[in-house]
Structure formats: C-alpha cells, structure tokens
Coordinates of C-alpha atoms and ligand atoms in Angstrom, one line a residue:
M273 CA -23.1 7.2 40.2
H274 CA -21.5 6.8 36.8
R275 CA -19.3 9.6 35.5
P276 CA -17.1 8.3 32.6
R277 CA -15.7 11.9 32.4
R278 CA -13.6 11.2 35.5
L279 CA -11.3 9.1 33.2
R280 CA -11.0 12.0 30.7
Q281 CA -10.3 15.0 33.1
T282 CA -6.5 15.3 32.7
S283 CA -4.0 14.5 30.0
N284 CA -2.1 12.2 32.5
I285 CA -5.1 9.9 32.9
R286 CA -5.9 10.0 29.2
E287 CA -2.3 9.1 28.3
M288 CA -2.3 6.3 30.9
I289 CA -5.4 4.5 29.7
A290 CA -5.4 5.2 25.9
E291 CA -6.5 2.0 24.3
T292 CA -4.5 2.3 21.1
N293 CA -1.0 3.4 20.2
L294 CA 0.8 4.2 17.0
H295 CA 4.5 4.0 16.1
V296 CA 6.5 5.0 13.1
A297 CA 7.5 1.4 12.8
N298 CA 3.8 0.6 11.9
L299 CA 4.0 2.7 8.7
I300 CA 4.8 1.8 5.1
Y301 CA 5.3 4.7 2.7
P302 CA 4.0 4.1 -0.9
V303 CA 6.1 6.1 -3.4
F304 CA 6.0 6.7 -7.1
I305 CA 9.1 6.3 -9.2
C306 CA 9.9 7.3 -12.8
D307 CA 12.8 7.1 -15.3
G308 CA 15.3 9.8 -15.6
E309 CA 17.5 11.8 -13.3
N310 CA 16.8 14.7 -10.9
I311 CA 13.1 14.5 -11.5
D312 CA 10.6 15.4 -8.8
Q313 CA 7.3 15.9 -10.6
P314 CA 4.3 16.8 -8.4
I315 CA 1.1 14.8 -8.8
R316 CA -1.8 17.2 -9.2
T317 CA -4.4 15.2 -7.3
L318 CA -2.0 14.0 -4.6
P319 CA -0.7 17.3 -3.0
G320 CA 2.8 16.8 -1.6
Q321 CA 3.4 13.6 -3.5
S322 CA 5.4 13.3 -6.6
R323 CA 6.9 11.0 -9.2
M324 CA 10.6 10.8 -8.4
S325 CA 13.6 9.5 -10.3
I326 CA 15.6 7.0 -8.4
D327 CA 18.4 9.5 -7.4
V328 CA 15.8 11.9 -5.9
L329 CA 13.9 9.2 -4.0
S330 CA 17.2 7.9 -2.6
Q331 CA 18.1 11.4 -1.3
K332 CA 14.7 11.8 0.3
I333 CA 14.9 8.4 1.9
T334 CA 18.1 9.6 3.7
A335 CA 15.9 12.3 5.3
W336 CA 12.9 10.1 5.9
K337 CA 15.0 7.4 7.6
K338 CA 15.9 10.0 10.3
L339 CA 12.2 10.2 11.1
G340 CA 12.3 6.4 11.6
L341 CA 10.6 5.5 8.3
K342 CA 12.1 2.2 7.1
N343 CA 9.4 0.6 4.9
Y344 CA 8.7 1.7 1.4
A345 CA 6.3 0.4 -1.3
L346 CA 7.5 1.2 -4.8
F347 CA 5.1 2.0 -7.7
P348 CA 6.8 2.5 -11.1
K349 CA 5.4 4.9 -13.7
I350 CA 5.9 3.0 -17.0
E351 CA 6.1 4.9 -20.3
D352 CA 3.2 4.2 -22.6
S353 CA 5.6 3.0 -25.3
K354 CA 6.7 0.1 -23.0
K355 CA 3.2 -1.1 -22.2
D356 CA 1.7 -4.1 -24.0
S357 CA -1.2 -6.5 -23.6
R358 CA 0.9 -9.0 -21.6
G359 CA 2.6 -6.4 -19.4
S360 CA 6.0 -7.7 -20.6
E361 CA 7.9 -4.8 -19.1
A362 CA 7.0 -6.3 -15.7
L363 CA 9.6 -9.0 -16.3
N364 CA 12.3 -6.8 -17.8
D365 CA 15.6 -7.2 -15.8
N366 CA 16.7 -3.8 -17.0
G367 CA 13.5 -2.0 -16.3
L368 CA 12.8 0.8 -13.9
L369 CA 11.7 -1.3 -10.9
P370 CA 14.8 -3.5 -10.8
K371 CA 17.1 -0.5 -11.1
A372 CA 15.2 1.2 -8.2
I373 CA 15.3 -1.9 -5.9
K374 CA 19.0 -2.5 -6.5
Y375 CA 20.0 1.2 -6.1
L376 CA 17.9 1.7 -2.9
K377 CA 19.1 -1.5 -1.3
Q378 CA 22.7 -0.7 -2.0
N379 CA 22.4 2.8 -0.6
H380 CA 20.0 2.0 2.3
P381 CA 20.6 -1.6 3.3
E382 CA 18.4 -1.2 6.4
I383 CA 15.2 -0.4 4.6
S384 CA 12.5 -2.9 3.6
L385 CA 11.0 -2.8 0.1
F386 CA 7.5 -3.8 -0.8
T387 CA 6.7 -4.3 -4.5
D388 CA 3.3 -4.7 -6.1
V389 CA 2.5 -7.8 -8.1
A390 CA -0.2 -6.9 -10.7
L391 CA -0.1 -6.0 -14.4
D392 CA -1.9 -2.7 -14.5
P393 CA 1.1 -0.3 -14.5
Y394 CA 2.6 -2.3 -17.4
S395 CA -0.6 -3.3 -19.3
S396 CA -1.8 -1.4 -22.4
D397 CA -5.3 -2.4 -21.3
G398 CA -4.8 -0.9 -17.8
H399 CA -6.1 -4.1 -16.1
D400 CA -4.4 -6.2 -13.4
G401 CA -4.5 -9.3 -15.6
I402 CA -4.5 -10.4 -19.2
V403 CA -7.6 -9.4 -21.2
K404 CA -9.1 -11.6 -23.9
N405 CA -12.4 -10.6 -25.6
G406 CA -13.2 -8.3 -22.6
E407 CA -12.6 -11.0 -20.0
I408 CA -9.8 -10.8 -17.4
L409 CA -8.2 -14.3 -17.6
N410 CA -7.4 -15.8 -14.2
D411 CA -5.1 -18.7 -14.6
E412 CA -3.0 -17.2 -17.4
T413 CA -2.5 -14.1 -15.3
V414 CA -1.5 -16.1 -12.2
Q415 CA 1.3 -17.6 -14.3
I416 CA 2.7 -14.2 -15.2
L417 CA 2.2 -12.9 -11.6
S418 CA 4.3 -15.9 -10.3
Q419 CA 7.1 -15.0 -12.7
M420 CA 6.8 -11.4 -11.7
A421 CA 7.1 -12.2 -8.0
V422 CA 10.2 -14.4 -8.6
K423 CA 11.8 -11.6 -10.6
Q424 CA 11.1 -9.0 -7.9
A425 CA 12.6 -11.4 -5.3
Q426 CA 15.7 -11.8 -7.5
W427 CA 16.0 -8.0 -7.8
G428 CA 16.0 -7.8 -4.0
A429 CA 12.4 -7.0 -2.9
D430 CA 11.8 -8.1 0.7
W431 CA 8.0 -8.4 0.3
V432 CA 6.0 -9.1 -2.8
C433 CA 2.4 -7.8 -2.7
P434 CA -0.1 -9.3 -5.0
S435 CA -2.7 -6.5 -5.6
D436 CA -4.6 -8.1 -8.5
M437 CA -7.3 -10.3 -6.8
M438 CA -6.9 -13.3 -9.2
D439 CA -7.9 -16.5 -7.5
G440 CA -5.1 -18.8 -6.3
R441 CA -2.3 -16.3 -6.8
V442 CA -0.9 -16.4 -3.3
A443 CA -0.4 -20.2 -3.5
A444 CA 1.1 -20.0 -7.0
I445 CA 3.5 -17.2 -6.0
R446 CA 4.6 -19.0 -2.8
E447 CA 5.3 -22.1 -4.7
A448 CA 7.2 -20.3 -7.4
L449 CA 9.3 -18.3 -4.8
D450 CA 10.1 -21.5 -2.9
E451 CA 11.1 -23.5 -6.1
N452 CA 13.5 -20.7 -6.9
G453 CA 15.1 -20.6 -3.5
F454 CA 13.4 -17.5 -2.3
T455 CA 12.0 -19.0 0.9
K456 CA 12.8 -15.8 2.8
T457 CA 10.8 -13.5 0.6
S458 CA 7.5 -12.6 2.3
I459 CA 4.0 -12.2 0.8
L460 CA 1.8 -9.2 1.8
S461 CA -1.5 -10.1 0.1
Y462 CA -4.1 -7.5 -0.9
T463 CA -6.7 -9.9 0.6
A464 CA -9.8 -7.8 0.7
K465 CA -9.3 -5.3 -2.2
Y466 CA -12.5 -3.6 -3.3
A467 CA -13.4 -2.3 -6.7
S468 CA -13.3 1.3 -5.4
S469 CA -13.5 4.7 -6.8
F470 CA -11.1 6.0 -4.2
Y471 CA -8.1 4.9 -6.4
G472 CA -8.5 7.8 -8.8
P473 CA -5.4 9.9 -8.0
F474 CA -3.2 6.7 -7.9
R475 CA -4.4 5.9 -11.4
E476 CA -3.6 9.4 -12.5
A477 CA -0.1 9.2 -11.0
L478 CA 0.7 6.0 -13.0
D479 CA -1.6 6.7 -15.9
S480 CA -3.0 3.2 -15.2
A481 CA -6.7 3.5 -15.5
P482 CA -8.5 0.6 -17.3
K483 CA -8.9 1.4 -21.0
A484 CA -12.3 -0.3 -21.1
G485 CA -14.7 -1.5 -18.4
D486 CA -14.0 -1.6 -14.7
K487 CA -12.4 -4.0 -12.2
K488 CA -15.6 -5.4 -10.8
T489 CA -15.1 -9.0 -12.1
Y490 CA -12.0 -9.4 -9.9
Q491 CA -11.9 -6.8 -7.2
M492 CA -14.5 -7.1 -4.4
D493 CA -18.0 -5.6 -4.4
F494 CA -18.2 -2.9 -1.8
R495 CA -21.5 -4.2 -0.6
N496 CA -19.8 -7.3 0.8
R497 CA -18.3 -8.0 4.2
T498 CA -18.5 -11.8 4.8
E499 CA -16.8 -12.4 1.5
A500 CA -13.7 -10.7 2.9
V501 CA -13.4 -13.4 5.6
R502 CA -13.6 -16.0 2.8
E503 CA -10.7 -14.3 1.0
L504 CA -8.8 -14.2 4.3
S505 CA -9.1 -17.9 4.9
L506 CA -7.9 -18.6 1.4
D507 CA -4.9 -16.3 1.6
I508 CA -3.9 -17.7 5.0
S509 CA -4.2 -21.3 3.7
E510 CA -2.2 -20.3 0.6
G511 CA 0.7 -19.0 2.7
A512 CA 0.2 -15.2 3.0
D513 CA 2.5 -13.7 5.7
M514 CA 0.4 -10.6 6.1
V515 CA -3.0 -9.6 4.8
M516 CA -4.4 -6.3 3.7
V517 CA -7.7 -4.4 3.5
K518 CA -8.0 -1.7 0.8
P519 CA -9.2 1.1 0.8
G520 CA -9.1 2.0 4.5
L521 CA -11.4 4.6 5.9
P522 CA -14.7 3.3 4.3
Y523 CA -13.8 -0.3 5.2
L524 CA -12.9 -0.2 8.9
D525 CA -15.6 -2.9 9.6
V526 CA -13.6 -5.2 7.2
V527 CA -10.3 -4.3 9.0
A528 CA -12.0 -5.3 12.3
D529 CA -13.3 -8.5 10.9
L530 CA -10.0 -9.5 9.4
K531 CA -8.2 -8.7 12.7
A532 CA -10.7 -10.9 14.6
H533 CA -10.2 -13.9 12.3
S534 CA -6.6 -13.6 11.2
S535 CA -3.6 -15.5 12.5
V536 CA -1.2 -13.2 10.6
P537 CA -0.8 -9.4 10.9
V538 CA -3.3 -7.2 9.2
A539 CA -2.4 -4.2 7.1
V540 CA -4.7 -1.4 5.8
Y541 CA -4.1 0.8 2.7
N542 CA -5.1 4.4 3.3
V543 CA -5.5 5.0 -0.4
S544 CA -4.9 7.9 -2.7
G545 CA -8.5 9.2 -2.7
E546 CA -8.6 9.2 1.1
Y547 CA -5.4 11.2 1.2
A548 CA -6.7 13.6 -1.5
M549 CA -10.0 14.1 0.5
L550 CA -8.3 15.4 3.6
H551 CA -5.9 17.6 1.6
F552 CA -8.5 19.3 -0.5
A553 CA -10.9 19.7 2.4
A554 CA -8.0 21.3 4.4
Q555 CA -7.1 23.6 1.5
A556 CA -10.7 24.8 1.4
G557 CA -10.4 25.6 5.1
A558 CA -13.0 23.0 6.1
L559 CA -10.7 21.0 8.5
D560 CA -7.3 20.8 10.1
L561 CA -5.1 18.6 8.1
E562 CA -2.7 17.4 10.8
K563 CA -5.4 16.7 13.3
T564 CA -7.7 14.8 10.9
M565 CA -4.7 12.9 9.6
M566 CA -3.8 11.7 13.1
E567 CA -7.4 10.9 13.9
C568 CA -7.6 8.7 10.8
M569 CA -4.3 6.9 11.7
Y570 CA -5.5 6.1 15.2
S571 CA -8.9 4.9 13.7
F572 CA -7.0 2.3 11.6
R573 CA -5.2 1.1 14.7
R574 CA -8.4 1.1 16.8
A575 CA -10.1 -1.0 14.1
G576 CA -7.3 -3.5 14.4
A577 CA -4.7 -2.7 11.7
D578 CA -1.2 -3.7 12.7
V579 CA 0.3 -1.9 9.7
I580 CA -0.7 1.2 7.7
L581 CA 0.2 2.0 4.2
T582 CA -0.2 5.8 3.8
Y583 CA 1.0 8.7 1.7
F584 CA 0.9 10.7 5.0
A585 CA 3.8 8.5 6.4
P586 CA 6.5 11.3 6.6
E587 CA 4.0 13.8 8.1
V588 CA 2.7 11.2 10.6
A589 CA 6.3 10.4 11.5
K590 CA 7.0 14.0 12.2
V591 CA 4.1 14.3 14.5
L592 CA 5.0 11.1 16.4
N593 CA 8.6 12.2 16.7
S594 CA 7.6 15.5 18.2
I595 CA 5.2 13.8 20.7
E596 CA 8.0 11.5 21.8
S597 CA 10.5 14.3 22.2
K598 CA 8.0 16.2 24.4
I599 CA 7.6 13.1 26.6
L600 CA 11.4 12.5 26.9
Ligands
PBG383 C1 -2.6 -1.8 -8.6 C2 -2.9 -1.0 -7.4 C3 -3.8 0.1 -7.3 C4 -3.6 0.7 -6.0 C5 -2.5 0.0 -5.5 N1 -2.1 -1.0 -6.3 C6 -4.9 0.6 -8.2 C7 -5.9 -0.3 -8.7 O1 -6.1 -1.5 -8.3 O2 -6.7 0.1 -9.6 C8 -4.3 1.9 -5.5 C9 -3.6 2.6 -4.4 C10 -4.2 4.0 -4.1 O3 -5.2 4.4 -4.7 O4 -3.5 4.7 -3.4 N2 -3.3 -3.0 -8.7

C-alpha cells in the first residue's frame, strides 16, 4: 500500500515538494582583514580563505556582489604590538576596523556589514573579556563591549554582533546604542555560543587563542541543550534582533530548539573547523566538496536556520546561481 518512493521518482516531483530552500540572500560571508595594501595572505588551515587588506577585499566584494552576496562579517587581524589587557585597540577611531567599514560602505553602499563585539582579537590575554587573577570579569567587560558597539555603529556597521557570552551584554549594548542615537543599528547576538574546539582555524587566522586557560567559564558547555533556551529568552527580552547558534553542524538540535522558541530570526555559524573538515577530507579524496557543502547548507535550513554564516558563501552562491540559470 505505502510506497514513499513514488514521491521521489522524478526530479520534477522532488523539486515540487522539497521541504527546504536556500537563497544567496540567506548567507553572510565572514572575512578576515589586515593592515597594509595589496595583501592577500592565505590561511593555512582555511583553504581558499585569506587575510586581506582593505583594497583587496573591496575588489573581491565587487565580484562577490555579482553572485548576489551582500552581507559580510568583518574580522580584523590585530598586530601583537597593538594588543593589551583591556583591548584598547577595539575603541581606536583610527584602527583597522573603522577604516575597513568606512571604505567598504563608501565603495559598496548596498552591502550590510556585521561586526563582532568581543575583546579576543584585541586582547593580549586572548580572552573575550577582561582577565583579573585568572577570572574573566563580567560587568567590567560589558561596559567596554557597550562602548565598542557604539563605536562600531558610529563607524557605520549595520549590525553589531556580541560574540563574548558575558551576561547582560545585549541589554547594555541596546541601551548604549539608543542613548547615542543609534536606534537603527541592529543586534545579532551569539546567543548559544559553545566552548568549542571547532574554532581552531579561526584562532590561527587572527592569532587570538587564549594565552592561558580556556573559555569554559563564559561560553556554553557542549553537553547542554536546555540552557540554550534560557540564553534565548534572555537575549530576546534584552532586545536582540536576531539570535545565533555556534558552531553549526554538531549543534543542529540547538538550532531546531531555538527556531521553535524564537520570535526573531535564527542564524547559525558554520565555523572554521567545520569548513576545514570538509576541505581536508575532500583533499584526501574522501568526499566531494561541492556536494557535501550543499548538503550541509540545506541541513542548516532544514534544522530551522534563517541565516547562515559560512566561509563557503561564494562557492554556495555560485552553485545556487547555476541552479537558477538552469531553471530559467
Ligand atoms: C570571537 C569569535 C570566535 C569566532 C567568531 N568570533 C572565536 C572564539 O570565540 O574563540 C569563531 C568563528 C570560527 O571558528 O569560524 N569571540
């Protein structure tokens, strides 16, 4: 009587009833920027990704825009000599990030820029907050994060993205933004960010690994699921415009939970280690890169993600563009 295969027998029927879709507009591309000119320095553990000076990134964005990619998350590589225990460089109006935001916005007014609010790229301790006697201080850090968010809004960021996991930071940032007239700047909160070992290549890219200890006293324990729903209700009550789960692939249950409980859109971060896994497995001949990449992207959407941050963004966009041109 029951033959589910009837609904799989032709591509027409499969296309007609596919439960999930994916558009280039769902993607945010995280990119690494560095000082200098004409620099395009490959990152060993992130094949195909590089640290780019602002001029190089801007040229590449011209090409990526043609694929429909309009959302970029900027991650600055800060020189060691500019790092200190308070992450002061994060507030420097003449630093790398403000230069990048202004230049890119001027040259590409139609793109949206997402900037990370956390101290780790700027901190000599490599932690997301201020460290005192081995402890990551919460409230002192939140004050600095609020100043950072206001600065980033002033420089022209469309979205500020607290990725630090301090308690109360979303409310503090919202209040600081509003007090300073930035009522239109949105907050994408890293709501359920886990203390994960999948961030390895990212930390190599920015040379931002913690100098001592780990991030387990502020990022979430990977054994916990219900706790993510608690973080979600806090972030929504504090005014987050969008919430995020990070990493992605090992946390699809958390993506599904957040989608079920959230009144705002849910993003997922397909992090550096996940990207590296597929690349190195493909290089070893173990799997097909393009096919596994697309399977992962659809799995995020199937789990409930509205938005995907991924280093695969240009490659995914190319595949989606070629599918659309075949249909038309
Ligand atoms: C900074 C931050 C990290 C990532 C994004 N923002 C690293 C960390 O928390 O240690 C990781 C992204 C990736 O691995 O691709 N707080």
